[in-house]
Amino acid sequence: MVNNIANHSSFPAVTIDSQMLLKMVNEARKLCGEPSVRNNKFIEKIEDELEGETYTKSVGRKNGADIDVISMTIKQALRVAARESKAVRRTLVDKLESMQEAHIKSGKSASGLVEYRQARTLKMTVEAVTNLFDLMPNLAPEAKQTAAASIINPLVG
């Protein structure tokens, strides 16, 4: 499962849980002819690699048994992946980086606050332009259009 959570800064970070990362690791290991890793050993490896860092640990269920699940950033997952063999590591790094890039390209914030502020700024700017035109009733329509475009276009891109 991939989520957006806030890291130590105010910017959202892409996260991945240990179950999804384990699935990716075991698929890559299978392609490389290596044995799969059990969840408990993988959790030990993650905890060792991320010792002293912030991550979320919870309990999930798999096949009727309780299992530990760790949620970490993609950057942390890349460090965990670095402990795999060269062939497995290359596959994992490519997949994790593409997940990060897909999130960045989506351009959406986790909270929607950025989009709200942009919309509010645009609304206020349109109102200000309208008020400005009310003060200048004799302004030609072409001049109004040019003025409005030069003020609003930078806001909407």
Short mmCIF file of N, CA and C in Angstrom, two decimals:
data_model
loop_
_atom_site.label_atom_id
_atom_site.label_comp_id
_atom_site.label_asym_id
_atom_site.label_seq_id
_atom_site.Cartn_x
_atom_site.Cartn_y
_atom_site.Cartn_z
N MET A 1 0.85 -1.18 0.00
CA MET A 1 0.00 0.00 0.00
C MET A 1 0.89 1.24 0.00
N VAL A 2 0.59 2.18 -0.87
CA VAL A 2 1.35 3.42 -0.93
C VAL A 2 0.47 4.54 -0.42
N ASN A 3 0.99 5.34 0.49
CA ASN A 3 0.24 6.45 1.09
C ASN A 3 1.03 7.73 0.99
N ASN A 4 0.37 8.81 1.35
CA ASN A 4 1.05 10.09 1.51
C ASN A 4 0.99 10.43 2.99
N ILE A 5 2.13 10.60 3.61
CA ILE A 5 2.15 11.06 4.99
C ILE A 5 3.14 12.19 5.08
N ALA A 6 2.97 13.02 6.06
CA ALA A 6 3.90 14.14 6.23
C ALA A 6 5.14 13.63 6.95
N ASN A 7 6.29 13.99 6.43
CA ASN A 7 7.52 13.66 7.15
C ASN A 7 7.84 14.81 8.09
N HIS A 8 9.09 14.95 8.48
CA HIS A 8 9.44 15.97 9.47
C HIS A 8 9.18 17.38 8.97
N SER A 9 9.20 17.60 7.66
CA SER A 9 8.90 18.93 7.13
C SER A 9 7.41 19.01 6.85
N SER A 10 6.98 20.12 6.27
CA SER A 10 5.57 20.28 5.99
C SER A 10 5.20 19.71 4.62
N PHE A 11 6.15 19.12 3.92
CA PHE A 11 5.87 18.57 2.60
C PHE A 11 5.53 17.09 2.73
N PRO A 12 4.53 16.62 1.97
CA PRO A 12 4.16 15.22 2.05
C PRO A 12 5.23 14.33 1.43
N ALA A 13 5.38 13.15 1.97
CA ALA A 13 6.34 12.19 1.43
C ALA A 13 5.58 10.96 0.98
N VAL A 14 6.04 10.34 -0.09
CA VAL A 14 5.43 9.11 -0.55
C VAL A 14 5.91 8.00 0.36
N THR A 15 4.98 7.16 0.80
CA THR A 15 5.36 6.06 1.68
C THR A 15 4.97 4.73 1.06
N ILE A 16 5.58 3.70 1.57
CA ILE A 16 5.29 2.34 1.15
C ILE A 16 5.31 1.49 2.41
N ASP A 17 4.45 0.48 2.47
CA ASP A 17 4.50 -0.38 3.65
C ASP A 17 5.36 -1.60 3.37
N SER A 18 5.78 -2.25 4.45
CA SER A 18 6.72 -3.36 4.33
C SER A 18 6.13 -4.53 3.55
N GLN A 19 4.81 -4.72 3.59
CA GLN A 19 4.20 -5.81 2.85
C GLN A 19 4.34 -5.61 1.34
N MET A 20 4.11 -4.38 0.90
CA MET A 20 4.26 -4.10 -0.53
C MET A 20 5.73 -4.19 -0.94
N LEU A 21 6.62 -3.65 -0.11
CA LEU A 21 8.05 -3.73 -0.41
C LEU A 21 8.52 -5.18 -0.41
N LEU A 22 8.04 -5.98 0.53
CA LEU A 22 8.41 -7.40 0.59
C LEU A 22 7.95 -8.12 -0.68
N LYS A 23 6.74 -7.80 -1.13
CA LYS A 23 6.24 -8.41 -2.36
C LYS A 23 7.15 -8.04 -3.54
N MET A 24 7.55 -6.78 -3.61
CA MET A 24 8.45 -6.33 -4.68
C MET A 24 9.81 -7.03 -4.58
N VAL A 25 10.32 -7.15 -3.35
CA VAL A 25 11.61 -7.81 -3.12
C VAL A 25 11.54 -9.26 -3.56
N ASN A 26 10.49 -9.96 -3.13
CA ASN A 26 10.38 -11.39 -3.46
C ASN A 26 10.15 -11.62 -4.95
N GLU A 27 9.43 -10.72 -5.62
CA GLU A 27 9.27 -10.84 -7.08
C GLU A 27 10.62 -10.67 -7.77
N ALA A 28 11.39 -9.68 -7.33
CA ALA A 28 12.71 -9.44 -7.91
C ALA A 28 13.65 -10.60 -7.61
N ARG A 29 13.57 -11.13 -6.40
CA ARG A 29 14.43 -12.26 -6.03
C ARG A 29 14.10 -13.48 -6.89
N LYS A 30 12.81 -13.69 -7.12
CA LYS A 30 12.38 -14.84 -7.94
C LYS A 30 12.94 -14.70 -9.36
N LEU A 31 12.86 -13.49 -9.93
CA LEU A 31 13.39 -13.26 -11.27
C LEU A 31 14.90 -13.50 -11.34
N CYS A 32 15.58 -13.27 -10.22
CA CYS A 32 17.04 -13.43 -10.17
C CYS A 32 17.46 -14.81 -9.67
N GLY A 33 16.48 -15.69 -9.46
CA GLY A 33 16.79 -17.04 -9.00
C GLY A 33 17.21 -17.12 -7.55
N GLU A 34 16.80 -16.16 -6.75
CA GLU A 34 17.14 -16.15 -5.32
C GLU A 34 15.92 -16.57 -4.51
N PRO A 35 16.14 -17.13 -3.31
CA PRO A 35 15.00 -17.53 -2.47
C PRO A 35 14.25 -16.32 -1.92
N SER A 36 12.97 -16.53 -1.64
CA SER A 36 12.16 -15.43 -1.09
C SER A 36 12.51 -15.20 0.38
N VAL A 37 12.12 -14.04 0.87
CA VAL A 37 12.38 -13.65 2.26
C VAL A 37 11.08 -13.73 3.04
N ARG A 38 11.15 -14.25 4.26
CA ARG A 38 9.97 -14.30 5.13
C ARG A 38 9.74 -12.94 5.76
N ASN A 39 8.48 -12.65 6.09
CA ASN A 39 8.13 -11.34 6.64
C ASN A 39 8.92 -11.02 7.91
N ASN A 40 9.03 -11.98 8.84
CA ASN A 40 9.71 -11.67 10.10
C ASN A 40 11.18 -11.31 9.89
N LYS A 41 11.85 -11.98 8.96
CA LYS A 41 13.26 -11.66 8.66
C LYS A 41 13.36 -10.31 7.96
N PHE A 42 12.38 -10.02 7.11
CA PHE A 42 12.38 -8.74 6.40
C PHE A 42 12.16 -7.59 7.37
N ILE A 43 11.25 -7.77 8.33
CA ILE A 43 11.00 -6.74 9.35
C ILE A 43 12.27 -6.50 10.16
N GLU A 44 12.98 -7.57 10.52
CA GLU A 44 14.25 -7.41 11.25
C GLU A 44 15.25 -6.59 10.44
N LYS A 45 15.32 -6.86 9.14
CA LYS A 45 16.24 -6.13 8.26
C LYS A 45 15.85 -4.65 8.19
N ILE A 46 14.55 -4.37 8.08
CA ILE A 46 14.07 -2.98 8.02
C ILE A 46 14.39 -2.26 9.32
N GLU A 47 14.07 -2.90 10.45
CA GLU A 47 14.33 -2.26 11.75
C GLU A 47 15.82 -1.98 11.95
N ASP A 48 16.66 -2.90 11.50
CA ASP A 48 18.10 -2.70 11.62
C ASP A 48 18.55 -1.52 10.74
N GLU A 49 18.06 -1.48 9.51
CA GLU A 49 18.46 -0.42 8.58
C GLU A 49 17.95 0.95 9.01
N LEU A 50 16.74 1.00 9.55
CA LEU A 50 16.12 2.28 9.91
C LEU A 50 16.25 2.62 11.39
N GLU A 51 17.15 1.95 12.08
CA GLU A 51 17.35 2.21 13.50
C GLU A 51 17.62 3.69 13.75
N GLY A 52 16.88 4.26 14.68
CA GLY A 52 17.04 5.66 15.03
C GLY A 52 16.25 6.62 14.15
N GLU A 53 15.56 6.09 13.15
CA GLU A 53 14.75 6.93 12.26
C GLU A 53 13.28 6.81 12.62
N THR A 54 12.48 7.72 12.08
CA THR A 54 11.05 7.69 12.32
C THR A 54 10.36 6.87 11.24
N TYR A 55 9.54 5.93 11.66
CA TYR A 55 8.69 5.15 10.76
C TYR A 55 7.50 4.68 11.58
N THR A 56 6.49 4.16 10.91
CA THR A 56 5.29 3.71 11.60
C THR A 56 5.24 2.19 11.59
N LYS A 57 5.04 1.61 12.76
CA LYS A 57 4.94 0.16 12.87
C LYS A 57 3.55 -0.18 13.37
N SER A 58 2.90 -1.12 12.69
CA SER A 58 1.57 -1.54 13.10
C SER A 58 1.47 -3.06 12.98
N VAL A 59 0.35 -3.58 13.41
CA VAL A 59 0.12 -5.02 13.34
C VAL A 59 -0.98 -5.28 12.31
N GLY A 60 -0.69 -6.18 11.39
CA GLY A 60 -1.67 -6.57 10.39
C GLY A 60 -1.95 -8.05 10.52
N ARG A 61 -2.80 -8.57 9.64
CA ARG A 61 -3.11 -9.99 9.67
C ARG A 61 -2.85 -10.58 8.29
N LYS A 62 -2.23 -11.75 8.31
CA LYS A 62 -1.98 -12.48 7.07
C LYS A 62 -2.14 -13.96 7.35
N ASN A 63 -2.99 -14.60 6.60
CA ASN A 63 -3.26 -16.03 6.78
C ASN A 63 -3.66 -16.35 8.22
N GLY A 64 -4.42 -15.45 8.85
CA GLY A 64 -4.93 -15.67 10.20
C GLY A 64 -3.95 -15.37 11.31
N ALA A 65 -2.74 -14.96 10.97
CA ALA A 65 -1.74 -14.66 12.01
C ALA A 65 -1.43 -13.17 12.02
N ASP A 66 -1.07 -12.67 13.21
CA ASP A 66 -0.65 -11.28 13.33
C ASP A 66 0.76 -11.13 12.76
N ILE A 67 0.95 -10.07 11.97
CA ILE A 67 2.27 -9.77 11.43
C ILE A 67 2.57 -8.29 11.64
N ASP A 68 3.84 -7.97 11.77
CA ASP A 68 4.26 -6.58 11.87
C ASP A 68 4.29 -5.98 10.47
N VAL A 69 3.84 -4.73 10.37
CA VAL A 69 3.87 -3.99 9.11
C VAL A 69 4.50 -2.63 9.41
N ILE A 70 5.50 -2.26 8.63
CA ILE A 70 6.19 -0.98 8.81
C ILE A 70 5.89 -0.09 7.60
N SER A 71 5.50 1.14 7.89
CA SER A 71 5.29 2.13 6.85
C SER A 71 6.50 3.06 6.86
N MET A 72 7.11 3.24 5.68
CA MET A 72 8.33 4.04 5.58
C MET A 72 8.27 4.90 4.32
N THR A 73 9.14 5.88 4.25
CA THR A 73 9.22 6.71 3.05
C THR A 73 9.92 5.93 1.95
N ILE A 74 9.75 6.40 0.73
CA ILE A 74 10.45 5.77 -0.40
C ILE A 74 11.96 5.86 -0.21
N LYS A 75 12.43 6.97 0.34
CA LYS A 75 13.86 7.14 0.60
C LYS A 75 14.36 6.05 1.55
N GLN A 76 13.58 5.77 2.60
CA GLN A 76 13.95 4.71 3.53
C GLN A 76 13.89 3.35 2.84
N ALA A 77 12.87 3.14 2.00
CA ALA A 77 12.75 1.87 1.28
C ALA A 77 13.94 1.66 0.35
N LEU A 78 14.45 2.73 -0.22
CA LEU A 78 15.64 2.61 -1.08
C LEU A 78 16.84 2.15 -0.27
N ARG A 79 16.95 2.61 0.97
CA ARG A 79 18.06 2.16 1.83
C ARG A 79 17.90 0.69 2.19
N VAL A 80 16.67 0.26 2.43
CA VAL A 80 16.42 -1.16 2.71
C VAL A 80 16.77 -1.98 1.46
N ALA A 81 16.37 -1.49 0.30
CA ALA A 81 16.65 -2.20 -0.96
C ALA A 81 18.14 -2.31 -1.23
N ALA A 82 18.91 -1.35 -0.73
CA ALA A 82 20.36 -1.35 -0.94
C ALA A 82 21.03 -2.56 -0.29
N ARG A 83 20.33 -3.22 0.61
CA ARG A 83 20.90 -4.39 1.29
C ARG A 83 20.69 -5.68 0.50
N GLU A 84 20.00 -5.59 -0.63
CA GLU A 84 19.77 -6.76 -1.47
C GLU A 84 20.94 -6.95 -2.43
N SER A 85 20.93 -8.08 -3.15
CA SER A 85 21.98 -8.33 -4.15
C SER A 85 21.90 -7.29 -5.26
N LYS A 86 22.96 -7.20 -6.04
CA LYS A 86 23.03 -6.17 -7.08
C LYS A 86 21.86 -6.26 -8.06
N ALA A 87 21.54 -7.46 -8.54
CA ALA A 87 20.46 -7.63 -9.52
C ALA A 87 19.11 -7.26 -8.92
N VAL A 88 18.85 -7.69 -7.70
CA VAL A 88 17.58 -7.38 -7.03
C VAL A 88 17.51 -5.89 -6.75
N ARG A 89 18.60 -5.34 -6.28
CA ARG A 89 18.67 -3.91 -5.95
C ARG A 89 18.34 -3.05 -7.17
N ARG A 90 18.89 -3.39 -8.32
CA ARG A 90 18.63 -2.60 -9.54
C ARG A 90 17.14 -2.59 -9.87
N THR A 91 16.50 -3.74 -9.78
CA THR A 91 15.07 -3.83 -10.07
C THR A 91 14.27 -3.00 -9.08
N LEU A 92 14.59 -3.14 -7.80
CA LEU A 92 13.85 -2.42 -6.76
C LEU A 92 14.03 -0.91 -6.87
N VAL A 93 15.25 -0.47 -7.09
CA VAL A 93 15.51 0.97 -7.17
C VAL A 93 14.72 1.58 -8.32
N ASP A 94 14.69 0.89 -9.47
CA ASP A 94 13.92 1.40 -10.61
C ASP A 94 12.44 1.52 -10.27
N LYS A 95 11.88 0.49 -9.63
CA LYS A 95 10.46 0.52 -9.28
C LYS A 95 10.15 1.60 -8.25
N LEU A 96 10.98 1.71 -7.23
CA LEU A 96 10.74 2.71 -6.17
C LEU A 96 10.89 4.13 -6.71
N GLU A 97 11.88 4.35 -7.55
CA GLU A 97 12.05 5.69 -8.13
C GLU A 97 10.88 6.05 -9.04
N SER A 98 10.35 5.07 -9.79
CA SER A 98 9.21 5.37 -10.66
C SER A 98 7.96 5.67 -9.83
N MET A 99 7.83 5.03 -8.66
CA MET A 99 6.71 5.35 -7.77
C MET A 99 6.83 6.79 -7.28
N GLN A 100 8.02 7.18 -6.91
CA GLN A 100 8.27 8.54 -6.42
C GLN A 100 7.99 9.56 -7.53
N GLU A 101 8.47 9.28 -8.74
CA GLU A 101 8.26 10.19 -9.86
C GLU A 101 6.78 10.31 -10.21
N ALA A 102 6.05 9.20 -10.16
CA ALA A 102 4.61 9.24 -10.45
C ALA A 102 3.89 10.13 -9.45
N HIS A 103 4.31 10.06 -8.19
CA HIS A 103 3.69 10.91 -7.17
C HIS A 103 4.00 12.38 -7.44
N ILE A 104 5.23 12.67 -7.78
CA ILE A 104 5.63 14.06 -8.04
C ILE A 104 4.89 14.60 -9.26
N LYS A 105 4.75 13.78 -10.30
CA LYS A 105 4.07 14.23 -11.51
C LYS A 105 2.58 14.45 -11.28
N SER A 106 2.01 13.75 -10.30
CA SER A 106 0.58 13.93 -10.04
C SER A 106 0.31 15.35 -9.58
N GLY A 107 1.30 15.97 -8.93
CA GLY A 107 1.22 17.38 -8.56
C GLY A 107 0.17 17.73 -7.54
N LYS A 108 -0.38 16.77 -6.86
CA LYS A 108 -1.41 17.05 -5.86
C LYS A 108 -0.80 17.01 -4.47
N SER A 109 -1.28 17.90 -3.63
CA SER A 109 -0.80 17.87 -2.25
C SER A 109 -1.67 16.91 -1.45
N ALA A 110 -1.14 16.41 -0.37
CA ALA A 110 -1.88 15.46 0.46
C ALA A 110 -3.08 16.09 1.13
N SER A 111 -2.96 17.33 1.57
CA SER A 111 -4.04 17.96 2.33
C SER A 111 -4.99 18.76 1.46
N GLY A 112 -4.57 19.13 0.26
CA GLY A 112 -5.40 19.99 -0.59
C GLY A 112 -5.26 21.46 -0.24
N LEU A 113 -4.46 21.77 0.77
CA LEU A 113 -4.29 23.15 1.21
C LEU A 113 -3.66 24.02 0.13
N VAL A 114 -2.69 23.48 -0.58
CA VAL A 114 -2.03 24.24 -1.65
C VAL A 114 -3.04 24.60 -2.73
N GLU A 115 -3.84 23.61 -3.15
CA GLU A 115 -4.84 23.87 -4.19
C GLU A 115 -5.89 24.87 -3.71
N TYR A 116 -6.29 24.75 -2.45
CA TYR A 116 -7.27 25.69 -1.89
C TYR A 116 -6.71 27.12 -1.93
N ARG A 117 -5.48 27.27 -1.51
CA ARG A 117 -4.87 28.60 -1.50
C ARG A 117 -4.74 29.17 -2.91
N GLN A 118 -4.39 28.32 -3.87
CA GLN A 118 -4.29 28.79 -5.26
C GLN A 118 -5.65 29.24 -5.77
N ALA A 119 -6.69 28.47 -5.49
CA ALA A 119 -8.04 28.83 -5.94
C ALA A 119 -8.50 30.12 -5.27
N ARG A 120 -8.22 30.26 -3.99
CA ARG A 120 -8.61 31.47 -3.27
C ARG A 120 -7.88 32.70 -3.81
N THR A 121 -6.61 32.55 -4.09
CA THR A 121 -5.82 33.65 -4.66
C THR A 121 -6.38 34.05 -6.02
N LEU A 122 -6.71 33.05 -6.84
CA LEU A 122 -7.27 33.34 -8.15
C LEU A 122 -8.60 34.08 -8.03
N LYS A 123 -9.46 33.63 -7.12
CA LYS A 123 -10.76 34.28 -6.91
C LYS A 123 -10.57 35.74 -6.48
N MET A 124 -9.68 35.95 -5.53
CA MET A 124 -9.43 37.31 -5.04
C MET A 124 -8.86 38.20 -6.15
N THR A 125 -8.01 37.63 -6.99
CA THR A 125 -7.42 38.39 -8.08
C THR A 125 -8.47 38.78 -9.11
N VAL A 126 -9.36 37.85 -9.44
CA VAL A 126 -10.44 38.15 -10.39
C VAL A 126 -11.33 39.26 -9.83
N GLU A 127 -11.64 39.18 -8.53
CA GLU A 127 -12.45 40.23 -7.90
C GLU A 127 -11.73 41.58 -7.95
N ALA A 128 -10.43 41.59 -7.72
CA ALA A 128 -9.67 42.84 -7.75
C ALA A 128 -9.64 43.43 -9.16
N VAL A 129 -9.49 42.58 -10.17
CA VAL A 129 -9.49 43.05 -11.56
C VAL A 129 -10.86 43.62 -11.91
N THR A 130 -11.92 42.96 -11.48
CA THR A 130 -13.28 43.45 -11.73
C THR A 130 -13.49 44.82 -11.09
N ASN A 131 -13.05 44.96 -9.86
CA ASN A 131 -13.15 46.26 -9.17
C ASN A 131 -12.33 47.33 -9.88
N LEU A 132 -11.18 46.96 -10.37
CA LEU A 132 -10.33 47.90 -11.10
C LEU A 132 -11.03 48.39 -12.36
N PHE A 133 -11.67 47.46 -13.07
CA PHE A 133 -12.37 47.84 -14.30
C PHE A 133 -13.59 48.72 -14.00
N ASP A 134 -14.21 48.52 -12.84
CA ASP A 134 -15.33 49.39 -12.44
C ASP A 134 -14.86 50.83 -12.25
N LEU A 135 -13.61 51.00 -11.82
CA LEU A 135 -13.06 52.34 -11.63
C LEU A 135 -12.68 53.01 -12.95
N MET A 136 -12.53 52.19 -13.99
CA MET A 136 -12.14 52.73 -15.31
C MET A 136 -13.16 52.30 -16.36
N PRO A 137 -14.37 52.89 -16.35
CA PRO A 137 -15.43 52.44 -17.26
C PRO A 137 -15.13 52.73 -18.73
N ASN A 138 -14.28 53.68 -19.03
CA ASN A 138 -14.00 54.04 -20.43
C ASN A 138 -12.86 53.24 -21.05
N LEU A 139 -12.34 52.25 -20.33
CA LEU A 139 -11.23 51.44 -20.84
C LEU A 139 -11.75 50.54 -21.97
N ALA A 140 -11.04 50.50 -23.08
CA ALA A 140 -11.45 49.69 -24.23
C ALA A 140 -11.47 48.20 -23.86
N PRO A 141 -12.37 47.42 -24.47
CA PRO A 141 -12.44 45.98 -24.18
C PRO A 141 -11.11 45.25 -24.41
N GLU A 142 -10.38 45.64 -25.46
CA GLU A 142 -9.08 45.00 -25.73
C GLU A 142 -8.09 45.29 -24.61
N ALA A 143 -8.12 46.50 -24.09
CA ALA A 143 -7.23 46.87 -22.99
C ALA A 143 -7.60 46.10 -21.72
N LYS A 144 -8.91 45.93 -21.49
CA LYS A 144 -9.36 45.16 -20.33
C LYS A 144 -8.88 43.71 -20.44
N GLN A 145 -9.03 43.15 -21.64
CA GLN A 145 -8.63 41.76 -21.86
C GLN A 145 -7.12 41.60 -21.65
N THR A 146 -6.34 42.51 -22.17
CA THR A 146 -4.89 42.45 -22.02
C THR A 146 -4.49 42.59 -20.55
N ALA A 147 -5.11 43.54 -19.87
CA ALA A 147 -4.79 43.75 -18.45
C ALA A 147 -5.17 42.53 -17.61
N ALA A 148 -6.36 42.00 -17.86
CA ALA A 148 -6.81 40.83 -17.10
C ALA A 148 -5.90 39.63 -17.36
N ALA A 149 -5.55 39.42 -18.62
CA ALA A 149 -4.68 38.29 -18.96
C ALA A 149 -3.31 38.41 -18.32
N SER A 150 -2.76 39.62 -18.32
CA SER A 150 -1.42 39.79 -17.75
C SER A 150 -1.42 39.62 -16.23
N ILE A 151 -2.56 39.83 -15.60
CA ILE A 151 -2.64 39.66 -14.14
C ILE A 151 -2.99 38.22 -13.77
N ILE A 152 -3.91 37.61 -14.51
CA ILE A 152 -4.44 36.29 -14.13
C ILE A 152 -3.60 35.14 -14.69
N ASN A 153 -3.08 35.26 -15.91
CA ASN A 153 -2.34 34.15 -16.51
C ASN A 153 -1.18 33.63 -15.66
N PRO A 154 -0.39 34.49 -15.03
CA PRO A 154 0.68 33.95 -14.18
C PRO A 154 0.16 33.08 -13.03
N LEU A 155 -1.04 33.33 -12.58
CA LEU A 155 -1.60 32.55 -11.47
C LEU A 155 -2.05 31.16 -11.91
N VAL A 156 -2.60 31.07 -13.12
CA VAL A 156 -3.14 29.79 -13.57
C VAL A 156 -2.16 28.99 -14.43
N GLY A 157 -1.06 29.61 -14.77
CA GLY A 157 -0.02 28.91 -15.52
C GLY A 157 -0.28 28.96 -16.96
#
